[in-house]
mmCIF file of C-alpha atoms and ligand atoms in Angstrom:
data_model
loop_
_atom_site.group_PDB
_atom_site.id
_atom_site.type_symbol
_atom_site.label_atom_id
_atom_site.label_comp_id
_atom_site.label_asym_id
_atom_site.label_seq_id
_atom_site.Cartn_x
_atom_site.Cartn_y
_atom_site.Cartn_z
ATOM 1 C CA MET A 453 95.767 112.244 163.785
ATOM 2 C CA ILE A 454 99.361 113.210 163.569
ATOM 3 C CA ASP A 455 99.744 116.795 163.890
ATOM 4 C CA ILE A 456 103.475 117.205 163.183
ATOM 5 C CA THR A 457 105.778 114.358 162.074
ATOM 6 C CA ILE A 458 109.253 113.123 163.838
ATOM 7 C CA TYR A 459 112.260 112.458 161.889
ATOM 8 C CA GLU A 460 114.362 110.145 163.960
ATOM 9 C CA VAL A 461 117.471 111.035 162.585
ATOM 10 C CA GLY A 462 119.827 108.403 166.159
ATOM 11 C CA PRO A 463 121.111 105.983 164.587
ATOM 12 C CA ARG A 464 123.225 108.441 161.509
ATOM 13 C CA ASP A 465 123.485 111.719 162.164
ATOM 14 C CA GLY A 466 124.056 110.288 165.919
ATOM 15 C CA LEU A 467 126.073 107.660 165.446
ATOM 16 C CA GLN A 468 127.956 109.334 162.721
ATOM 17 C CA ASN A 469 130.632 110.633 164.760
ATOM 18 C CA GLU A 470 131.277 108.340 167.204
ATOM 19 C CA LYS A 471 135.126 107.791 167.121
ATOM 20 C CA ILE A 472 134.864 104.313 168.520
ATOM 21 C CA PRO A 473 132.063 103.282 166.566
ATOM 22 C CA LEU A 474 128.353 101.503 168.186
ATOM 23 C CA ASP A 475 128.809 97.769 167.568
ATOM 24 C CA THR A 476 126.398 96.255 164.614
ATOM 25 C CA ASN A 477 124.201 94.231 166.476
ATOM 26 C CA ASP A 478 123.800 97.002 169.203
ATOM 27 C CA LYS A 479 122.574 99.046 166.443
ATOM 28 C CA ILE A 480 120.881 96.916 164.940
ATOM 29 C CA LYS A 481 118.684 96.223 167.984
ATOM 30 C CA PHE A 482 118.580 100.259 168.699
ATOM 31 C CA ILE A 483 116.724 101.259 165.127
ATOM 32 C CA ASN A 484 114.388 98.125 166.523
ATOM 33 C CA ILE A 485 113.555 98.919 169.449
ATOM 34 C CA LEU A 486 112.799 102.573 168.147
ATOM 35 C CA SER A 487 110.766 101.524 165.354
ATOM 36 C CA GLU A 488 108.356 100.270 168.358
ATOM 37 C CA THR A 489 108.103 103.591 169.389
ATOM 38 C CA GLY A 490 105.565 105.245 167.247
ATOM 39 C CA LEU A 491 108.151 106.750 165.021
ATOM 40 C CA LEU A 492 107.361 106.576 160.875
ATOM 41 C CA PHE A 493 110.635 107.601 159.803
ATOM 42 C CA ILE A 494 114.799 105.719 161.043
ATOM 43 C CA GLU A 495 117.083 107.319 159.055
ATOM 44 C CA SER A 496 119.246 104.266 159.465
ATOM 45 C CA GLY A 497 122.136 104.982 157.438
ATOM 46 C CA ALA A 498 124.531 106.583 155.570
ATOM 47 C CA PHE A 499 126.011 105.083 152.060
ATOM 48 C CA VAL A 500 129.251 107.615 152.402
ATOM 49 C CA SER A 501 132.459 106.742 152.106
ATOM 50 C CA PRO A 502 133.977 104.807 154.658
ATOM 51 C CA LYS A 503 137.065 106.570 154.660
ATOM 52 C CA TRP A 504 135.263 110.137 155.698
ATOM 53 C CA VAL A 505 133.331 108.433 157.746
ATOM 54 C CA PRO A 506 133.983 105.313 159.578
ATOM 55 C CA ALA A 507 131.236 105.318 161.877
ATOM 56 C CA MET A 508 128.692 104.342 159.610
ATOM 57 C CA ALA A 509 130.729 101.884 157.069
ATOM 58 C CA ASP A 510 128.428 98.948 158.129
ATOM 59 C CA SER A 511 125.580 100.327 157.528
ATOM 60 C CA ASN A 512 125.113 97.380 155.000
ATOM 61 C CA THR A 513 124.403 94.817 157.756
ATOM 62 C CA VAL A 514 122.012 96.585 159.650
ATOM 63 C CA LEU A 515 120.243 97.668 156.316
ATOM 64 C CA SER A 516 119.904 94.241 155.300
ATOM 65 C CA ARG A 517 118.968 93.239 158.592
ATOM 66 C CA ILE A 518 116.799 95.511 161.051
ATOM 67 C CA ASN A 519 113.248 94.272 161.267
ATOM 68 C CA LYS A 520 111.576 96.806 158.719
ATOM 69 C CA LYS A 521 107.966 97.511 159.801
ATOM 70 C CA ASN A 522 105.642 98.576 156.875
ATOM 71 C CA ASN A 523 104.652 100.893 157.630
ATOM 72 C CA ILE A 524 107.999 103.202 158.518
ATOM 73 C CA LYS A 525 109.965 104.334 156.300
ATOM 74 C CA TYR A 526 114.582 103.579 156.946
ATOM 75 C CA PRO A 527 116.191 106.726 154.444
ATOM 76 C CA VAL A 528 119.582 106.503 154.034
ATOM 77 C CA LEU A 529 122.240 108.880 153.377
ATOM 78 C CA THR A 530 123.606 108.928 149.243
ATOM 79 C CA PRO A 531 125.762 111.180 148.290
ATOM 80 C CA ASN A 532 126.736 109.475 144.934
ATOM 81 C CA LEU A 533 125.726 107.378 142.410
ATOM 82 C CA LYS A 534 127.325 104.536 144.671
ATOM 83 C CA GLY A 535 126.273 105.367 147.592
ATOM 84 C CA LEU A 536 122.702 105.043 146.104
ATOM 85 C CA GLU A 537 124.099 101.582 143.978
ATOM 86 C CA ASP A 538 124.272 100.505 147.957
ATOM 87 C CA ALA A 539 121.104 102.169 148.815
ATOM 88 C CA VAL A 540 119.698 99.685 145.911
ATOM 89 C CA LYS A 541 120.526 96.672 146.769
ATOM 90 C CA TYR A 542 120.368 96.875 150.870
ATOM 91 C CA ASN A 543 116.458 97.555 149.691
ATOM 92 C CA SER A 544 116.288 101.496 151.070
ATOM 93 C CA ASP A 545 113.088 102.778 150.317
ATOM 94 C CA THR A 546 114.859 106.764 150.404
ATOM 95 C CA ALA A 547 117.930 107.999 149.197
ATOM 96 C CA CYS A 548 119.173 111.815 151.003
ATOM 97 C CA VAL A 549 121.429 114.309 148.713
ATOM 98 C CA PHE A 550 122.548 117.268 150.618
ATOM 99 C CA ALA A 551 123.735 120.185 149.630
ATOM 100 C CA THR A 552 124.774 123.212 150.883
ATOM 101 C CA PRO A 553 125.395 126.863 149.866
ATOM 102 C CA SER A 554 128.725 127.275 151.687
ATOM 103 C CA GLU A 555 131.440 126.650 149.102
ATOM 104 C CA THR A 556 134.079 125.538 152.134
ATOM 105 C CA PHE A 557 131.696 123.226 154.176
ATOM 106 C CA SER A 558 130.757 121.785 149.874
ATOM 107 C CA LYS A 559 134.909 120.835 150.360
ATOM 108 C CA LYS A 560 134.909 119.883 153.875
ATOM 109 C CA ASN A 561 131.352 117.334 153.279
ATOM 110 C CA THR A 562 131.416 115.837 150.455
ATOM 111 C CA ASN A 563 134.409 117.420 148.658
ATOM 112 C CA CYS A 564 133.172 119.015 145.677
ATOM 113 C CA SER A 565 131.722 122.317 145.020
ATOM 114 C CA VAL A 566 128.329 124.026 145.941
ATOM 115 C CA LYS A 567 127.485 123.490 141.310
ATOM 116 C CA GLU A 568 129.767 119.861 142.236
ATOM 117 C CA ALA A 569 127.074 118.989 144.928
ATOM 118 C CA LEU A 570 123.884 119.746 143.207
ATOM 119 C CA ALA A 571 124.647 118.211 139.868
ATOM 120 C CA ARG A 572 125.820 114.695 141.871
ATOM 121 C CA ALA A 573 122.449 115.269 144.027
ATOM 122 C CA LYS A 574 120.468 115.814 140.334
ATOM 123 C CA GLU A 575 122.261 112.417 139.248
ATOM 124 C CA VAL A 576 121.161 110.794 142.165
ATOM 125 C CA ALA A 577 117.798 111.789 142.421
ATOM 126 C CA GLU A 578 116.837 110.821 139.088
ATOM 127 C CA GLU A 579 118.127 107.045 139.225
ATOM 128 C CA ALA A 580 116.451 106.957 142.523
ATOM 129 C CA ILE A 581 113.136 107.429 141.706
ATOM 130 C CA ASN A 582 113.913 105.404 138.269
ATOM 131 C CA LYS A 583 114.238 102.800 140.956
ATOM 132 C CA GLY A 584 111.891 104.084 142.841
ATOM 133 C CA LEU A 585 112.778 105.307 145.937
ATOM 134 C CA LYS A 586 111.808 108.515 147.354
ATOM 135 C CA VAL A 587 113.971 111.380 148.080
ATOM 136 C CA ARG A 588 114.785 113.925 150.331
ATOM 137 C CA GLY A 589 116.778 116.543 150.139
ATOM 138 C CA TYR A 590 119.453 117.881 153.286
ATOM 139 C CA ILE A 591 120.859 121.582 152.793
ATOM 140 C CA SER A 592 123.632 122.364 155.355
ATOM 141 C CA THR A 593 124.409 125.380 157.833
ATOM 142 C CA VAL A 594 121.214 127.356 156.599
ATOM 143 C CA MET A 595 121.616 130.196 158.659
ATOM 144 C CA PHE A 596 125.455 129.605 159.940
ATOM 145 C CA CYS A 597 128.963 128.188 158.521
ATOM 146 C CA PRO A 598 132.099 127.226 160.871
ATOM 147 C CA TYR A 599 133.902 128.151 158.097
ATOM 148 C CA GLU A 600 132.024 131.442 156.019
ATOM 149 C CA ASN A 601 129.541 132.443 159.811
ATOM 150 C CA GLU A 602 126.380 134.144 158.262
ATOM 151 C CA ILE A 603 124.768 132.069 155.609
ATOM 152 C CA GLU A 604 122.020 134.738 153.070
ATOM 153 C CA SER A 605 118.519 133.098 153.797
ATOM 154 C CA ILE A 606 117.912 133.602 149.919
ATOM 155 C CA LYS A 607 120.821 130.893 149.004
ATOM 156 C CA VAL A 608 119.231 128.148 151.057
ATOM 157 C CA ALA A 609 115.537 129.651 150.008
ATOM 158 C CA LYS A 610 117.078 129.014 146.415
ATOM 159 C CA LEU A 611 118.886 126.139 146.531
ATOM 160 C CA SER A 612 115.428 124.497 147.929
ATOM 161 C CA GLU A 613 114.444 125.025 144.893
ATOM 162 C CA GLU A 614 116.560 123.559 142.793
ATOM 163 C CA LEU A 615 116.050 120.393 144.851
ATOM 164 C CA ILE A 616 112.548 120.317 144.946
ATOM 165 C CA LYS A 617 113.647 121.071 140.635
ATOM 166 C CA ILE A 618 115.220 117.146 141.078
ATOM 167 C CA GLY A 619 112.378 115.296 142.908
ATOM 168 C CA CYS A 620 113.173 115.743 146.122
ATOM 169 C CA TYR A 621 109.741 115.273 148.017
ATOM 170 C CA GLU A 622 111.403 117.449 150.838
ATOM 171 C CA ILE A 623 114.025 119.682 151.998
ATOM 172 C CA SER A 624 115.337 118.659 155.610
ATOM 173 C CA LEU A 625 116.595 122.612 156.573
ATOM 174 C CA GLY A 626 120.259 121.887 158.725
ATOM 175 C CA ASP A 627 121.411 124.319 161.669
ATOM 176 C CA THR A 628 124.492 121.783 161.212
ATOM 177 C CA ILE A 629 126.585 123.872 164.116
ATOM 178 C CA GLY A 630 123.073 124.896 165.970
ATOM 179 C CA SER A 631 123.695 128.253 166.482
ATOM 180 C CA GLY A 632 121.116 129.912 164.495
ATOM 181 C CA THR A 633 117.875 131.730 166.999
ATOM 182 C CA PRO A 634 114.331 132.297 166.874
ATOM 183 C CA ILE A 635 114.505 135.614 164.678
ATOM 184 C CA LYS A 636 116.934 134.477 162.426
ATOM 185 C CA THR A 637 115.150 130.728 162.115
ATOM 186 C CA LYS A 638 111.723 132.073 160.697
ATOM 187 C CA ASP A 639 113.354 134.992 158.227
ATOM 188 C CA MET A 640 115.257 132.219 156.729
ATOM 189 C CA ILE A 641 111.975 129.375 156.662
ATOM 190 C CA LYS A 642 109.683 132.300 154.999
ATOM 191 C CA ALA A 643 111.807 132.304 152.767
ATOM 192 C CA CYS A 644 112.116 128.882 152.123
ATOM 193 C CA LYS A 645 108.434 128.526 152.295
ATOM 194 C CA GLU A 646 107.827 131.604 149.654
ATOM 195 C CA ALA A 647 110.386 129.443 147.560
ATOM 196 C CA VAL A 648 109.329 125.976 147.545
ATOM 197 C CA GLY A 649 105.806 125.896 149.557
ATOM 198 C CA VAL A 650 105.957 125.281 153.873
ATOM 199 C CA GLU A 651 104.858 121.293 153.404
ATOM 200 C CA LYS A 652 107.903 120.761 151.554
ATOM 201 C CA LEU A 653 110.274 121.786 155.139
ATOM 202 C CA ALA A 654 111.556 119.808 157.477
ATOM 203 C CA VAL A 655 113.836 121.696 160.355
ATOM 204 C CA HIS A 656 117.110 119.827 161.743
ATOM 205 C CA PHE A 657 118.369 121.618 164.723
ATOM 206 C CA HIS A 658 121.769 120.660 166.283
ATOM 207 C CA ASP A 659 121.209 121.671 169.835
ATOM 208 C CA THR A 660 125.310 123.429 170.974
ATOM 209 C CA TYR A 661 123.712 126.442 172.245
ATOM 210 C CA GLY A 662 120.732 125.587 173.895
ATOM 211 C CA GLN A 663 118.616 127.332 170.656
ATOM 212 C CA ALA A 664 116.912 124.435 169.708
ATOM 213 C CA LEU A 665 113.181 124.056 170.888
ATOM 214 C CA ALA A 666 112.950 128.413 170.608
ATOM 215 C CA ASN A 667 113.928 127.410 166.930
ATOM 216 C CA ILE A 668 111.682 124.504 166.972
ATOM 217 C CA LEU A 669 109.031 126.634 167.515
ATOM 218 C CA ALA A 670 109.681 129.236 165.748
ATOM 219 C CA SER A 671 109.355 127.029 162.860
ATOM 220 C CA ILE A 672 106.126 125.267 163.527
ATOM 221 C CA GLU A 673 104.444 129.163 163.911
ATOM 222 C CA ILE A 674 105.548 129.886 160.330
ATOM 223 C CA GLY A 675 103.495 126.606 159.258
ATOM 224 C CA VAL A 676 106.392 123.743 159.233
ATOM 225 C CA LYS A 677 105.426 119.984 160.356
ATOM 226 C CA VAL A 678 108.428 117.557 160.401
ATOM 227 C CA ILE A 679 111.064 118.306 162.934
ATOM 228 C CA ASP A 680 114.333 115.916 162.465
ATOM 229 C CA THR A 681 115.445 114.634 166.027
ATOM 230 C CA SER A 682 118.115 112.644 167.666
ATOM 231 C CA VAL A 683 117.438 110.240 170.880
ATOM 232 C CA GLY A 684 118.903 111.949 174.118
ATOM 233 C CA GLY A 685 120.568 114.055 171.853
ATOM 234 C CA LEU A 686 122.942 112.655 170.086
ATOM 235 C CA GLY A 687 125.374 112.978 167.281
ATOM 236 C CA GLY A 688 127.289 115.718 165.415
ATOM 237 C CA CYS A 689 128.739 116.167 161.917
ATOM 238 C CA PRO A 690 132.000 115.028 161.492
ATOM 239 C CA TYR A 691 132.828 118.224 159.556
ATOM 240 C CA ALA A 692 131.137 121.043 161.623
ATOM 241 C CA PRO A 693 133.835 121.416 164.927
ATOM 242 C CA GLY A 694 132.338 121.696 167.352
ATOM 243 C CA ALA A 695 128.792 120.945 165.808
ATOM 244 C CA LYS A 696 126.775 118.668 168.980
ATOM 245 C CA GLY A 697 123.501 116.257 168.298
ATOM 246 C CA ASN A 698 121.027 117.123 167.125
ATOM 247 C CA VAL A 699 117.952 118.470 169.652
ATOM 248 C CA ALA A 700 116.903 115.795 171.106
ATOM 249 C CA THR A 701 113.346 113.458 170.103
ATOM 250 C CA GLU A 702 112.329 113.677 174.327
ATOM 251 C CA ASP A 703 112.698 117.538 174.309
ATOM 252 C CA VAL A 704 110.812 118.057 171.797
ATOM 253 C CA LEU A 705 107.755 115.323 172.213
ATOM 254 C CA PHE A 706 108.022 116.701 175.589
ATOM 255 C CA MET A 707 107.436 119.868 174.534
ATOM 256 C CA LEU A 708 104.809 119.621 172.177
ATOM 257 C CA ASN A 709 102.720 116.295 174.565
ATOM 258 C CA GLY A 710 103.214 119.953 176.363
ATOM 259 C CA MET A 711 101.616 121.980 173.523
ATOM 260 C CA GLY A 712 98.278 119.747 172.623
ATOM 261 C CA ILE A 713 99.624 118.382 169.433
ATOM 262 C CA GLU A 714 99.779 114.604 168.414
ATOM 263 C CA THR A 715 102.283 112.874 167.069
ATOM 264 C CA GLY A 716 102.534 109.212 168.113
ATOM 265 C CA VAL A 717 105.482 108.590 169.373
ATOM 266 C CA ASP A 718 105.665 107.730 172.915
ATOM 267 C CA ILE A 719 107.756 109.368 175.343
ATOM 268 C CA GLU A 720 107.888 106.807 177.863
ATOM 269 C CA GLU A 721 109.407 104.089 174.904
ATOM 270 C CA ILE A 722 111.237 106.896 173.478
ATOM 271 C CA CYS A 723 113.493 107.445 176.768
ATOM 272 C CA SER A 724 113.942 103.724 177.261
ATOM 273 C CA ALA A 725 115.797 103.304 173.277
ATOM 274 C CA SER A 726 117.938 106.780 174.903
ATOM 275 C CA LYS A 727 118.884 104.321 177.902
ATOM 276 C CA PHE A 728 119.795 101.621 175.739
ATOM 277 C CA VAL A 729 122.049 103.228 173.471
ATOM 278 C CA PHE A 730 123.223 105.175 175.589
ATOM 279 C CA GLU A 731 123.835 102.340 177.955
ATOM 280 C CA LYS A 732 125.993 100.664 175.168
ATOM 281 C CA LEU A 733 128.263 104.384 174.020
ATOM 282 C CA GLY A 734 129.296 104.051 178.207
ATOM 283 C CA ARG A 735 127.337 107.962 178.321
ATOM 284 C CA ILE A 736 124.666 109.666 179.582
ATOM 285 C CA PRO A 737 122.446 111.102 177.269
ATOM 286 C CA SER A 738 122.307 115.219 177.135
ATOM 287 C CA SER A 739 118.583 115.382 176.874
ATOM 288 C CA ARG A 740 117.076 117.598 179.319
ATOM 289 C CA VAL A 741 114.040 115.840 179.626
ATOM 290 C CA TYR A 742 115.816 111.714 179.526
ATOM 291 C CA ASN A 743 117.461 113.442 182.456
ATOM 292 C CA ALA A 744 114.890 114.931 184.644
ATOM 293 C CA LEU A 745 112.711 112.395 183.934
ATOM 294 C CA ALA A 746 115.114 109.469 185.282
ATOM 295 C CA SER A 747 115.438 111.180 188.826
ATOM 296 C CA LYS A 748 111.761 111.815 188.734
ATOM 297 C CA LYS A 749 111.203 107.648 188.390
ATOM 298 C CA LYS A 750 114.042 107.585 191.378
ATOM 299 C CA ARG A 751 112.614 110.435 193.527
ATOM 300 C CA ILE A 752 108.692 108.106 192.561
ATOM 301 C CA ASN A 753 110.700 104.531 193.669
HETATM 302 P P1 HMG B 1289 136.003 111.398 147.067
HETATM 303 O O1 HMG B 1289 137.134 110.898 147.553
HETATM 304 O O2 HMG B 1289 135.815 112.945 146.512
HETATM 305 O O3 HMG B 1289 135.447 110.297 146.494
HETATM 306 O O4 HMG B 1289 134.485 111.291 148.140
HETATM 307 P P2 HMG B 1289 135.763 109.686 145.238
HETATM 308 O O5 HMG B 1289 134.152 109.228 144.123
HETATM 309 O O6 HMG B 1289 137.154 109.971 144.768
HETATM 310 O O7 HMG B 1289 136.114 108.497 145.416
HETATM 311 C C1 HMG B 1289 137.085 107.643 145.971
HETATM 312 C C2 HMG B 1289 137.123 106.327 146.806
HETATM 313 O O8 HMG B 1289 135.704 106.521 147.885
HETATM 314 C C3 HMG B 1289 137.085 105.482 146.249
HETATM 315 O O9 HMG B 1289 137.436 103.916 146.851
HETATM 316 C C4 HMG B 1289 135.653 105.039 146.178
HETATM 317 O O10 HMG B 1289 135.250 104.062 145.416
HETATM 318 C C5 HMG B 1289 135.250 105.118 147.138
HETATM 319 P P3 HMG B 1289 139.279 103.905 146.512
HETATM 320 O O11 HMG B 1289 139.215 103.635 145.056
HETATM 321 O O12 HMG B 1289 140.212 104.887 146.812
HETATM 322 O O13 HMG B 1289 139.331 102.561 147.087
HETATM 323 N N1 HMG B 1289 133.956 105.700 147.267
HETATM 324 C C6 HMG B 1289 132.419 105.154 147.982
HETATM 325 N N2 HMG B 1289 133.130 104.522 149.212
HETATM 326 C C7 HMG B 1289 131.278 103.511 149.300
HETATM 327 N N3 HMG B 1289 130.044 104.569 149.550
HETATM 328 C C8 HMG B 1289 130.404 105.636 148.644
HETATM 329 C C9 HMG B 1289 131.601 106.057 147.942
HETATM 330 N N4 HMG B 1289 132.101 106.795 147.281
HETATM 331 C C10 HMG B 1289 132.800 107.245 147.183
HETATM 332 N N5 HMG B 1289 128.935 105.858 148.457
HETATM 333 C C11 HMG B 1289 131.781 111.473 149.206
HETATM 334 C C12 HMG B 1289 133.278 111.431 148.023
HETATM 335 C C13 HMG B 1289 130.700 111.882 148.495
HETATM 336 C C14 HMG B 1289 131.674 109.501 148.595
HETATM 337 C C15 HMG B 1289 132.926 111.758 149.648
HETATM 338 O O14 HMG B 1289 133.015 113.167 150.474
HETATM 339 C C16 HMG B 1289 132.100 111.515 151.447
HETATM 340 O O15 HMG B 1289 131.240 110.024 151.674
HETATM 341 N N6 HMG B 1289 131.044 112.596 151.840
HETATM 342 C C17 HMG B 1289 129.900 112.139 153.249
HETATM 343 C C18 HMG B 1289 130.786 112.833 154.578
HETATM 344 C C19 HMG B 1289 129.688 113.016 155.215
HETATM 345 O O16 HMG B 1289 128.411 111.451 155.315
HETATM 346 N N7 HMG B 1289 129.210 114.220 155.913
HETATM 347 C C20 HMG B 1289 128.208 113.338 157.056
HETATM 348 C C21 HMG B 1289 126.836 113.997 156.648
HETATM 349 S S1 HMG B 1289 125.984 115.099 156.157
HETATM 350 C C22 HMG B 1289 125.320 116.328 157.829
HETATM 351 O O17 HMG B 1289 126.209 115.267 158.521
HETATM 352 C C23 HMG B 1289 124.634 116.990 157.902
HETATM 353 C C24 HMG B 1289 122.614 116.633 158.216
HETATM 354 O O18 HMG B 1289 122.934 116.371 159.473
HETATM 355 C C25 HMG B 1289 122.127 118.300 157.947
HETATM 356 C C26 HMG B 1289 122.339 119.013 158.565
HETATM 357 O O19 HMG B 1289 123.025 118.734 160.485
HETATM 358 O O20 HMG B 1289 123.596 119.998 158.188
HETATM 359 C C27 HMG B 1289 122.856 116.044 156.893
HETATM 360 MG MG1 MG B 1290 122.881 116.720 160.807
#
């Protein structure tokens, strides 16, 4: 039985910020490797404007050529109806809409106001549900915004409520710049729990300041059961200056394994996926666990 679900965002959030995009064939291999790790959710692309996020411009090829497994969902980002049209065309199973309580971040990330972003999310969600797709909602800058500083938890809770009303099955709460800390995390999650129920919440921490594991533990203590992660700690947001990668999948697995929490995901297989993608990118994973396990292996062999 799975106690906590790991929602892998490496192929999307992890790769969207690469200046030289990972080769399309390597993206496809990467997702195919991830499909063998026990993961049930692998966010695999973004049908966004290629002018805004060039590294996701090949999502159509990626989504049509990966070996999809029946028990795995391969969600994609769909900021508008054009994105949804492509998601349907390339047989995506889950459309992800996104919003933020920060007017400035909304403008920078989606070129519209908070109200307009919500109206777009509503039309995308309606159409997605009509076409048989599930809809996941993202809220960015849930604790701090790179342009507007601290965000009030009540604003995040209200936005969660709106996203649930338009048909999202789950809200992923994004600490986009990774500057949240555990007490603030608890305050924000409790507000959202009151608004929509904890079973509808997922958490999405970037690890810029090394706070992600502490914040995940704080979220689990309140009852959150879905955690967004990225193999090796890949990632960043093009519209959040300084934001580093998502919390590394292997770091989260190491903590949960140590706590006896079942995820169904194999940490060794995840490390192999990290090795594959980081070798292709010509870098070393930022994951502490990846590096610790790799040097332990070298010592033993
Ligand atoms: P816009 O420029 O206002 O769009 O962008 P527009 O409707 O005026 O159209 C302009 C051009 O873009 C047109 O082409 C459209 O066809 C095209 P042209 O006539 O000039 O040749 N276009 C598209 N092309 C492909 N796919 C589309 C699409 N839409 C328009 N879907 C838009 C508005 C929302 C499209 C743009 O701002 C955008 O793509 N934003 C996405 C930004 C993004 O992907 N950010 C990163 C993901 S969010 C994130 O990382 C946070 C998260 O991880 C959680 C967290 O950590 O906080 C989720
Ligand atoms: Mg993110």
